[in-house]
Amino acid sequence: MASMLLVATGNPGKLKELKRLLLDTGLNIISPADINMTADIKETGATFEENARLKAVNLARKSGLLTLADDSGLEVDALDGKPGVLSARFAGKNASDHQRNMLLLSRLKGVPEERRTARFRCVIAIATPDGRLRMCSGSCEGIIAL
Protein backbone atom coordinates (compact mmCIF):
# COMPACT_ATOMS: atom_id res chain seq x y z
CA MET A 1 0.00 0.00 0.00
CA ALA A 2 1.26 3.48 -0.90
CA SER A 3 2.18 5.93 1.83
CA MET A 4 -0.35 8.69 2.36
CA LEU A 5 0.23 12.40 2.02
CA LEU A 6 -2.42 14.66 3.48
CA VAL A 7 -2.79 17.90 1.52
CA ALA A 8 -4.01 20.63 3.87
CA THR A 9 -6.68 22.15 1.67
CA GLY A 10 -10.41 22.23 1.28
CA ASN A 11 -10.05 23.56 -2.25
CA PRO A 12 -10.97 20.81 -4.75
CA GLY A 13 -9.11 22.56 -7.59
CA LYS A 14 -5.88 22.81 -5.60
CA LEU A 15 -6.18 19.15 -4.53
CA LYS A 16 -6.68 18.05 -8.15
CA GLU A 17 -3.68 20.08 -9.29
CA LEU A 18 -1.43 18.68 -6.55
CA LYS A 19 -2.55 15.11 -7.27
CA ARG A 20 -1.55 15.66 -10.90
CA LEU A 21 1.82 17.17 -9.96
CA LEU A 22 2.59 14.38 -7.47
CA LEU A 23 1.28 11.52 -9.61
CA ASP A 24 4.68 9.87 -10.10
CA THR A 25 5.63 9.92 -6.40
CA GLY A 26 3.73 6.75 -5.56
CA LEU A 27 2.05 8.55 -2.68
CA ASN A 28 -1.67 8.25 -2.03
CA ILE A 29 -2.69 11.95 -1.99
CA ILE A 30 -5.67 12.65 0.26
CA SER A 31 -7.51 15.68 1.59
CA PRO A 32 -8.78 16.29 5.12
CA ALA A 33 -12.33 15.59 3.86
CA ASP A 34 -11.19 12.09 2.81
CA ILE A 35 -10.51 11.29 6.48
CA ASN A 36 -13.43 13.25 7.94
CA MET A 37 -11.31 16.19 9.08
CA THR A 38 -11.53 19.87 8.36
CA ALA A 39 -8.67 21.89 6.84
CA ASP A 40 -9.94 24.99 8.63
CA ILE A 41 -6.73 26.20 10.29
CA LYS A 42 -6.75 29.96 10.86
CA GLU A 43 -4.03 31.67 8.85
CA THR A 44 -2.88 34.06 11.58
CA GLY A 45 0.73 34.33 10.43
CA ALA A 46 2.28 37.55 9.18
CA THR A 47 4.16 35.70 6.42
CA PHE A 48 3.52 32.96 3.87
CA GLU A 49 6.06 30.83 5.77
CA GLU A 50 4.20 31.17 9.08
CA ASN A 51 0.84 30.30 7.53
CA ALA A 52 2.15 27.25 5.64
CA ARG A 53 3.89 26.04 8.82
CA LEU A 54 0.75 26.51 10.94
CA LYS A 55 -1.38 24.45 8.58
CA ALA A 56 1.16 21.65 8.00
CA VAL A 57 2.17 21.17 11.63
CA ASN A 58 -1.36 21.33 13.06
CA LEU A 59 -2.89 18.92 10.55
CA ALA A 60 0.07 16.50 10.74
CA ARG A 61 -0.33 16.27 14.53
CA LYS A 62 -4.11 16.00 14.33
CA SER A 63 -4.15 13.38 11.55
CA GLY A 64 -1.01 11.40 12.33
CA LEU A 65 -0.06 11.70 8.64
CA LEU A 66 2.69 13.31 6.59
CA THR A 67 1.09 16.64 5.64
CA LEU A 68 1.73 19.19 2.90
CA ALA A 69 0.42 22.75 3.23
CA ASP A 70 0.99 25.89 1.22
CA ASP A 71 0.39 29.59 1.40
CA SER A 72 0.75 31.90 -1.55
CA GLY A 73 -0.15 35.28 -2.88
CA LEU A 74 0.73 38.35 -4.84
CA GLU A 75 3.26 40.95 -3.67
CA VAL A 76 3.10 44.29 -5.50
CA ASP A 77 6.07 46.59 -4.95
CA ALA A 78 4.13 49.83 -5.52
CA LEU A 79 1.73 48.71 -2.77
CA ASP A 80 4.56 47.95 -0.31
CA GLY A 81 4.19 44.19 -0.86
CA LYS A 82 0.42 44.12 -0.53
CA PRO A 83 -1.85 42.23 -0.83
CA GLY A 84 0.68 39.59 0.33
CA VAL A 85 -0.71 37.08 2.84
CA LEU A 86 -4.11 38.75 2.47
CA SER A 87 -4.31 38.10 -1.29
CA ALA A 88 -7.36 35.82 -1.09
CA ARG A 89 -9.17 38.26 1.23
CA PHE A 90 -7.86 41.49 -0.33
CA ALA A 91 -11.28 42.62 -1.60
CA GLY A 92 -13.30 40.94 1.15
CA LYS A 93 -13.94 37.40 2.30
CA ASN A 94 -16.34 36.39 -0.50
CA ALA A 95 -14.91 38.48 -3.34
CA SER A 96 -14.42 36.88 -6.75
CA ASP A 97 -11.11 36.79 -8.64
CA HIS A 98 -12.52 39.51 -10.90
CA GLN A 99 -13.36 41.74 -7.90
CA ARG A 100 -9.86 41.25 -6.44
CA ASN A 101 -8.29 42.07 -9.81
CA MET A 102 -10.39 45.21 -10.22
CA LEU A 103 -9.50 46.42 -6.71
CA LEU A 104 -5.81 45.82 -7.38
CA LEU A 105 -5.96 47.71 -10.68
CA SER A 106 -7.80 50.60 -9.03
CA ARG A 107 -5.10 50.84 -6.35
CA LEU A 108 -2.47 50.98 -9.10
CA LYS A 109 -4.27 53.67 -11.13
CA GLY A 110 -1.72 56.21 -12.30
CA VAL A 111 1.28 54.05 -11.38
CA PRO A 112 3.59 53.87 -14.42
CA GLU A 113 4.48 50.47 -15.90
CA GLU A 114 8.07 50.57 -14.64
CA ARG A 115 6.79 50.79 -11.04
CA ARG A 116 4.20 47.98 -11.39
CA THR A 117 6.65 45.20 -10.54
CA ALA A 118 5.25 42.28 -8.59
CA ARG A 119 5.69 38.61 -7.85
CA PHE A 120 3.55 35.62 -7.06
CA ARG A 121 5.08 33.80 -4.08
CA CYS A 122 4.33 30.31 -2.84
CA VAL A 123 5.66 28.57 0.25
CA ILE A 124 5.20 24.85 0.83
CA ALA A 125 5.62 23.18 4.21
CA ILE A 126 5.71 19.43 4.77
CA ALA A 127 5.36 18.23 8.36
CA THR A 128 5.49 14.85 10.05
CA PRO A 129 3.24 13.94 12.99
CA ASP A 130 6.27 14.11 15.34
CA GLY A 131 6.94 17.75 14.40
CA ARG A 132 9.69 17.52 11.80
CA LEU A 133 9.28 20.20 9.16
CA ARG A 134 10.72 21.01 5.74
CA MET A 135 9.89 24.14 3.79
CA CYS A 136 10.56 25.49 0.33
CA SER A 137 9.48 28.56 -1.56
CA GLY A 138 9.45 30.01 -5.02
CA SER A 139 8.31 33.08 -6.84
CA CYS A 140 7.44 34.25 -10.32
CA GLU A 141 8.39 37.85 -11.10
CA GLY A 142 6.34 40.05 -13.37
CA ILE A 143 4.60 43.36 -13.98
CA ILE A 144 0.95 44.15 -13.30
CA ALA A 145 -0.64 45.01 -16.64
CA LEU A 146 -2.24 48.39 -17.25
JSON list of C-alpha atoms in Angstrom, two decimals:
[
{"chain": "A", "resi": 1, "resn": "MET", "atom": "CA", "xyz": [0.00, 0.00, 0.00]},
{"chain": "A", "resi": 2, "resn": "ALA", "atom": "CA", "xyz": [1.26, 3.48, -0.90]},
{"chain": "A", "resi": 3, "resn": "SER", "atom": "CA", "xyz": [2.18, 5.93, 1.83]},
{"chain": "A", "resi": 4, "resn": "MET", "atom": "CA", "xyz": [-0.35, 8.69, 2.36]},
{"chain": "A", "resi": 5, "resn": "LEU", "atom": "CA", "xyz": [0.23, 12.40, 2.02]},
{"chain": "A", "resi": 6, "resn": "LEU", "atom": "CA", "xyz": [-2.42, 14.66, 3.48]},
{"chain": "A", "resi": 7, "resn": "VAL", "atom": "CA", "xyz": [-2.79, 17.90, 1.52]},
{"chain": "A", "resi": 8, "resn": "ALA", "atom": "CA", "xyz": [-4.01, 20.63, 3.87]},
{"chain": "A", "resi": 9, "resn": "THR", "atom": "CA", "xyz": [-6.68, 22.15, 1.67]},
{"chain": "A", "resi": 10, "resn": "GLY", "atom": "CA", "xyz": [-10.41, 22.23, 1.28]},
{"chain": "A", "resi": 11, "resn": "ASN", "atom": "CA", "xyz": [-10.05, 23.56, -2.25]},
{"chain": "A", "resi": 12, "resn": "PRO", "atom": "CA", "xyz": [-10.97, 20.81, -4.75]},
{"chain": "A", "resi": 13, "resn": "GLY", "atom": "CA", "xyz": [-9.11, 22.56, -7.59]},
{"chain": "A", "resi": 14, "resn": "LYS", "atom": "CA", "xyz": [-5.88, 22.81, -5.60]},
{"chain": "A", "resi": 15, "resn": "LEU", "atom": "CA", "xyz": [-6.18, 19.15, -4.53]},
{"chain": "A", "resi": 16, "resn": "LYS", "atom": "CA", "xyz": [-6.68, 18.05, -8.15]},
{"chain": "A", "resi": 17, "resn": "GLU", "atom": "CA", "xyz": [-3.68, 20.08, -9.29]},
{"chain": "A", "resi": 18, "resn": "LEU", "atom": "CA", "xyz": [-1.43, 18.68, -6.55]},
{"chain": "A", "resi": 19, "resn": "LYS", "atom": "CA", "xyz": [-2.55, 15.11, -7.27]},
{"chain": "A", "resi": 20, "resn": "ARG", "atom": "CA", "xyz": [-1.55, 15.66, -10.90]},
{"chain": "A", "resi": 21, "resn": "LEU", "atom": "CA", "xyz": [1.82, 17.17, -9.96]},
{"chain": "A", "resi": 22, "resn": "LEU", "atom": "CA", "xyz": [2.59, 14.38, -7.47]},
{"chain": "A", "resi": 23, "resn": "LEU", "atom": "CA", "xyz": [1.28, 11.52, -9.61]},
{"chain": "A", "resi": 24, "resn": "ASP", "atom": "CA", "xyz": [4.68, 9.87, -10.10]},
{"chain": "A", "resi": 25, "resn": "THR", "atom": "CA", "xyz": [5.63, 9.92, -6.40]},
{"chain": "A", "resi": 26, "resn": "GLY", "atom": "CA", "xyz": [3.73, 6.75, -5.56]},
{"chain": "A", "resi": 27, "resn": "LEU", "atom": "CA", "xyz": [2.05, 8.55, -2.68]},
{"chain": "A", "resi": 28, "resn": "ASN", "atom": "CA", "xyz": [-1.67, 8.25, -2.03]},
{"chain": "A", "resi": 29, "resn": "ILE", "atom": "CA", "xyz": [-2.69, 11.95, -1.99]},
{"chain": "A", "resi": 30, "resn": "ILE", "atom": "CA", "xyz": [-5.67, 12.65, 0.26]},
{"chain": "A", "resi": 31, "resn": "SER", "atom": "CA", "xyz": [-7.51, 15.68, 1.59]},
{"chain": "A", "resi": 32, "resn": "PRO", "atom": "CA", "xyz": [-8.78, 16.29, 5.12]},
{"chain": "A", "resi": 33, "resn": "ALA", "atom": "CA", "xyz": [-12.33, 15.59, 3.86]},
{"chain": "A", "resi": 34, "resn": "ASP", "atom": "CA", "xyz": [-11.19, 12.09, 2.81]},
{"chain": "A", "resi": 35, "resn": "ILE", "atom": "CA", "xyz": [-10.51, 11.29, 6.48]},
{"chain": "A", "resi": 36, "resn": "ASN", "atom": "CA", "xyz": [-13.43, 13.25, 7.94]},
{"chain": "A", "resi": 37, "resn": "MET", "atom": "CA", "xyz": [-11.31, 16.19, 9.08]},
{"chain": "A", "resi": 38, "resn": "THR", "atom": "CA", "xyz": [-11.53, 19.87, 8.36]},
{"chain": "A", "resi": 39, "resn": "ALA", "atom": "CA", "xyz": [-8.67, 21.89, 6.84]},
{"chain": "A", "resi": 40, "resn": "ASP", "atom": "CA", "xyz": [-9.94, 24.99, 8.63]},
{"chain": "A", "resi": 41, "resn": "ILE", "atom": "CA", "xyz": [-6.73, 26.20, 10.29]},
{"chain": "A", "resi": 42, "resn": "LYS", "atom": "CA", "xyz": [-6.75, 29.96, 10.86]},
{"chain": "A", "resi": 43, "resn": "GLU", "atom": "CA", "xyz": [-4.03, 31.67, 8.85]},
{"chain": "A", "resi": 44, "resn": "THR", "atom": "CA", "xyz": [-2.88, 34.06, 11.58]},
{"chain": "A", "resi": 45, "resn": "GLY", "atom": "CA", "xyz": [0.73, 34.33, 10.43]},
{"chain": "A", "resi": 46, "resn": "ALA", "atom": "CA", "xyz": [2.28, 37.55, 9.18]},
{"chain": "A", "resi": 47, "resn": "THR", "atom": "CA", "xyz": [4.16, 35.70, 6.42]},
{"chain": "A", "resi": 48, "resn": "PHE", "atom": "CA", "xyz": [3.52, 32.96, 3.87]},
{"chain": "A", "resi": 49, "resn": "GLU", "atom": "CA", "xyz": [6.06, 30.83, 5.77]},
{"chain": "A", "resi": 50, "resn": "GLU", "atom": "CA", "xyz": [4.20, 31.17, 9.08]},
{"chain": "A", "resi": 51, "resn": "ASN", "atom": "CA", "xyz": [0.84, 30.30, 7.53]},
{"chain": "A", "resi": 52, "resn": "ALA", "atom": "CA", "xyz": [2.15, 27.25, 5.64]},
{"chain": "A", "resi": 53, "resn": "ARG", "atom": "CA", "xyz": [3.89, 26.04, 8.82]},
{"chain": "A", "resi": 54, "resn": "LEU", "atom": "CA", "xyz": [0.75, 26.51, 10.94]},
{"chain": "A", "resi": 55, "resn": "LYS", "atom": "CA", "xyz": [-1.38, 24.45, 8.58]},
{"chain": "A", "resi": 56, "resn": "ALA", "atom": "CA", "xyz": [1.16, 21.65, 8.00]},
{"chain": "A", "resi": 57, "resn": "VAL", "atom": "CA", "xyz": [2.17, 21.17, 11.63]},
{"chain": "A", "resi": 58, "resn": "ASN", "atom": "CA", "xyz": [-1.36, 21.33, 13.06]},
{"chain": "A", "resi": 59, "resn": "LEU", "atom": "CA", "xyz": [-2.89, 18.92, 10.55]},
{"chain": "A", "resi": 60, "resn": "ALA", "atom": "CA", "xyz": [0.07, 16.50, 10.74]},
{"chain": "A", "resi": 61, "resn": "ARG", "atom": "CA", "xyz": [-0.33, 16.27, 14.53]},
{"chain": "A", "resi": 62, "resn": "LYS", "atom": "CA", "xyz": [-4.11, 16.00, 14.33]},
{"chain": "A", "resi": 63, "resn": "SER", "atom": "CA", "xyz": [-4.15, 13.38, 11.55]},
{"chain": "A", "resi": 64, "resn": "GLY", "atom": "CA", "xyz": [-1.01, 11.40, 12.33]},
{"chain": "A", "resi": 65, "resn": "LEU", "atom": "CA", "xyz": [-0.06, 11.70, 8.64]},
{"chain": "A", "resi": 66, "resn": "LEU", "atom": "CA", "xyz": [2.69, 13.31, 6.59]},
{"chain": "A", "resi": 67, "resn": "THR", "atom": "CA", "xyz": [1.09, 16.64, 5.64]},
{"chain": "A", "resi": 68, "resn": "LEU", "atom": "CA", "xyz": [1.73, 19.19, 2.90]},
{"chain": "A", "resi": 69, "resn": "ALA", "atom": "CA", "xyz": [0.42, 22.75, 3.23]},
{"chain": "A", "resi": 70, "resn": "ASP", "atom": "CA", "xyz": [0.99, 25.89, 1.22]},
{"chain": "A", "resi": 71, "resn": "ASP", "atom": "CA", "xyz": [0.39, 29.59, 1.40]},
{"chain": "A", "resi": 72, "resn": "SER", "atom": "CA", "xyz": [0.75, 31.90, -1.55]},
{"chain": "A", "resi": 73, "resn": "GLY", "atom": "CA", "xyz": [-0.15, 35.28, -2.88]},
{"chain": "A", "resi": 74, "resn": "LEU", "atom": "CA", "xyz": [0.73, 38.35, -4.84]},
{"chain": "A", "resi": 75, "resn": "GLU", "atom": "CA", "xyz": [3.26, 40.95, -3.67]},
{"chain": "A", "resi": 76, "resn": "VAL", "atom": "CA", "xyz": [3.10, 44.29, -5.50]},
{"chain": "A", "resi": 77, "resn": "ASP", "atom": "CA", "xyz": [6.07, 46.59, -4.95]},
{"chain": "A", "resi": 78, "resn": "ALA", "atom": "CA", "xyz": [4.13, 49.83, -5.52]},
{"chain": "A", "resi": 79, "resn": "LEU", "atom": "CA", "xyz": [1.73, 48.71, -2.77]},
{"chain": "A", "resi": 80, "resn": "ASP", "atom": "CA", "xyz": [4.56, 47.95, -0.31]},
{"chain": "A", "resi": 81, "resn": "GLY", "atom": "CA", "xyz": [4.19, 44.19, -0.86]},
{"chain": "A", "resi": 82, "resn": "LYS", "atom": "CA", "xyz": [0.42, 44.12, -0.53]},
{"chain": "A", "resi": 83, "resn": "PRO", "atom": "CA", "xyz": [-1.85, 42.23, -0.83]},
{"chain": "A", "resi": 84, "resn": "GLY", "atom": "CA", "xyz": [0.68, 39.59, 0.33]},
{"chain": "A", "resi": 85, "resn": "VAL", "atom": "CA", "xyz": [-0.71, 37.08, 2.84]},
{"chain": "A", "resi": 86, "resn": "LEU", "atom": "CA", "xyz": [-4.11, 38.75, 2.47]},
{"chain": "A", "resi": 87, "resn": "SER", "atom": "CA", "xyz": [-4.31, 38.10, -1.29]},
{"chain": "A", "resi": 88, "resn": "ALA", "atom": "CA", "xyz": [-7.36, 35.82, -1.09]},
{"chain": "A", "resi": 89, "resn": "ARG", "atom": "CA", "xyz": [-9.17, 38.26, 1.23]},
{"chain": "A", "resi": 90, "resn": "PHE", "atom": "CA", "xyz": [-7.86, 41.49, -0.33]},
{"chain": "A", "resi": 91, "resn": "ALA", "atom": "CA", "xyz": [-11.28, 42.62, -1.60]},
{"chain": "A", "resi": 92, "resn": "GLY", "atom": "CA", "xyz": [-13.30, 40.94, 1.15]},
{"chain": "A", "resi": 93, "resn": "LYS", "atom": "CA", "xyz": [-13.94, 37.40, 2.30]},
{"chain": "A", "resi": 94, "resn": "ASN", "atom": "CA", "xyz": [-16.34, 36.39, -0.50]},
{"chain": "A", "resi": 95, "resn": "ALA", "atom": "CA", "xyz": [-14.91, 38.48, -3.34]},
{"chain": "A", "resi": 96, "resn": "SER", "atom": "CA", "xyz": [-14.42, 36.88, -6.75]},
{"chain": "A", "resi": 97, "resn": "ASP", "atom": "CA", "xyz": [-11.11, 36.79, -8.64]},
{"chain": "A", "resi": 98, "resn": "HIS", "atom": "CA", "xyz": [-12.52, 39.51, -10.90]},
{"chain": "A", "resi": 99, "resn": "GLN", "atom": "CA", "xyz": [-13.36, 41.74, -7.90]},
{"chain": "A", "resi": 100, "resn": "ARG", "atom": "CA", "xyz": [-9.86, 41.25, -6.44]},
{"chain": "A", "resi": 101, "resn": "ASN", "atom": "CA", "xyz": [-8.29, 42.07, -9.81]},
{"chain": "A", "resi": 102, "resn": "MET", "atom": "CA", "xyz": [-10.39, 45.21, -10.22]},
{"chain": "A", "resi": 103, "resn": "LEU", "atom": "CA", "xyz": [-9.50, 46.42, -6.71]},
{"chain": "A", "resi": 104, "resn": "LEU", "atom": "CA", "xyz": [-5.81, 45.82, -7.38]},
{"chain": "A", "resi": 105, "resn": "LEU", "atom": "CA", "xyz": [-5.96, 47.71, -10.68]},
{"chain": "A", "resi": 106, "resn": "SER", "atom": "CA", "xyz": [-7.80, 50.60, -9.03]},
{"chain": "A", "resi": 107, "resn": "ARG", "atom": "CA", "xyz": [-5.10, 50.84, -6.35]},
{"chain": "A", "resi": 108, "resn": "LEU", "atom": "CA", "xyz": [-2.47, 50.98, -9.10]},
{"chain": "A", "resi": 109, "resn": "LYS", "atom": "CA", "xyz": [-4.27, 53.67, -11.13]},
{"chain": "A", "resi": 110, "resn": "GLY", "atom": "CA", "xyz": [-1.72, 56.21, -12.30]},
{"chain": "A", "resi": 111, "resn": "VAL", "atom": "CA", "xyz": [1.28, 54.05, -11.38]},
{"chain": "A", "resi": 112, "resn": "PRO", "atom": "CA", "xyz": [3.59, 53.87, -14.42]},
{"chain": "A", "resi": 113, "resn": "GLU", "atom": "CA", "xyz": [4.48, 50.47, -15.90]},
{"chain": "A", "resi": 114, "resn": "GLU", "atom": "CA", "xyz": [8.07, 50.57, -14.64]},
{"chain": "A", "resi": 115, "resn": "ARG", "atom": "CA", "xyz": [6.79, 50.79, -11.04]},
{"chain": "A", "resi": 116, "resn": "ARG", "atom": "CA", "xyz": [4.20, 47.98, -11.39]},
{"chain": "A", "resi": 117, "resn": "THR", "atom": "CA", "xyz": [6.65, 45.20, -10.54]},
{"chain": "A", "resi": 118, "resn": "ALA", "atom": "CA", "xyz": [5.25, 42.28, -8.59]},
{"chain": "A", "resi": 119, "resn": "ARG", "atom": "CA", "xyz": [5.69, 38.61, -7.85]},
{"chain": "A", "resi": 120, "resn": "PHE", "atom": "CA", "xyz": [3.55, 35.62, -7.06]},
{"chain": "A", "resi": 121, "resn": "ARG", "atom": "CA", "xyz": [5.08, 33.80, -4.08]},
{"chain": "A", "resi": 122, "resn": "CYS", "atom": "CA", "xyz": [4.33, 30.31, -2.84]},
{"chain": "A", "resi": 123, "resn": "VAL", "atom": "CA", "xyz": [5.66, 28.57, 0.25]},
{"chain": "A", "resi": 124, "resn": "ILE", "atom": "CA", "xyz": [5.20, 24.85, 0.83]},
{"chain": "A", "resi": 125, "resn": "ALA", "atom": "CA", "xyz": [5.62, 23.18, 4.21]},
{"chain": "A", "resi": 126, "resn": "ILE", "atom": "CA", "xyz": [5.71, 19.43, 4.77]},
{"chain": "A", "resi": 127, "resn": "ALA", "atom": "CA", "xyz": [5.36, 18.23, 8.36]},
{"chain": "A", "resi": 128, "resn": "THR", "atom": "CA", "xyz": [5.49, 14.85, 10.05]},
{"chain": "A", "resi": 129, "resn": "PRO", "atom": "CA", "xyz": [3.24, 13.94, 12.99]},
{"chain": "A", "resi": 130, "resn": "ASP", "atom": "CA", "xyz": [6.27, 14.11, 15.34]},
{"chain": "A", "resi": 131, "resn": "GLY", "atom": "CA", "xyz": [6.94, 17.75, 14.40]},
{"chain": "A", "resi": 132, "resn": "ARG", "atom": "CA", "xyz": [9.69, 17.52, 11.80]},
{"chain": "A", "resi": 133, "resn": "LEU", "atom": "CA", "xyz": [9.28, 20.20, 9.16]},
{"chain": "A", "resi": 134, "resn": "ARG", "atom": "CA", "xyz": [10.72, 21.01, 5.74]},
{"chain": "A", "resi": 135, "resn": "MET", "atom": "CA", "xyz": [9.89, 24.14, 3.79]},
{"chain": "A", "resi": 136, "resn": "CYS", "atom": "CA", "xyz": [10.56, 25.49, 0.33]},
{"chain": "A", "resi": 137, "resn": "SER", "atom": "CA", "xyz": [9.48, 28.56, -1.56]},
{"chain": "A", "resi": 138, "resn": "GLY", "atom": "CA", "xyz": [9.45, 30.01, -5.02]},
{"chain": "A", "resi": 139, "resn": "SER", "atom": "CA", "xyz": [8.31, 33.08, -6.84]},
{"chain": "A", "resi": 140, "resn": "CYS", "atom": "CA", "xyz": [7.44, 34.25, -10.32]},
{"chain": "A", "resi": 141, "resn": "GLU", "atom": "CA", "xyz": [8.39, 37.85, -11.10]},
{"chain": "A", "resi": 142, "resn": "GLY", "atom": "CA", "xyz": [6.34, 40.05, -13.37]},
{"chain": "A", "resi": 143, "resn": "ILE", "atom": "CA", "xyz": [4.60, 43.36, -13.98]},
{"chain": "A", "resi": 144, "resn": "ILE", "atom": "CA", "xyz": [0.95, 44.15, -13.30]},
{"chain": "A", "resi": 145, "resn": "ALA", "atom": "CA", "xyz": [-0.64, 45.01, -16.64]},
{"chain": "A", "resi": 146, "resn": "LEU", "atom": "CA", "xyz": [-2.24, 48.39, -17.25]}
]
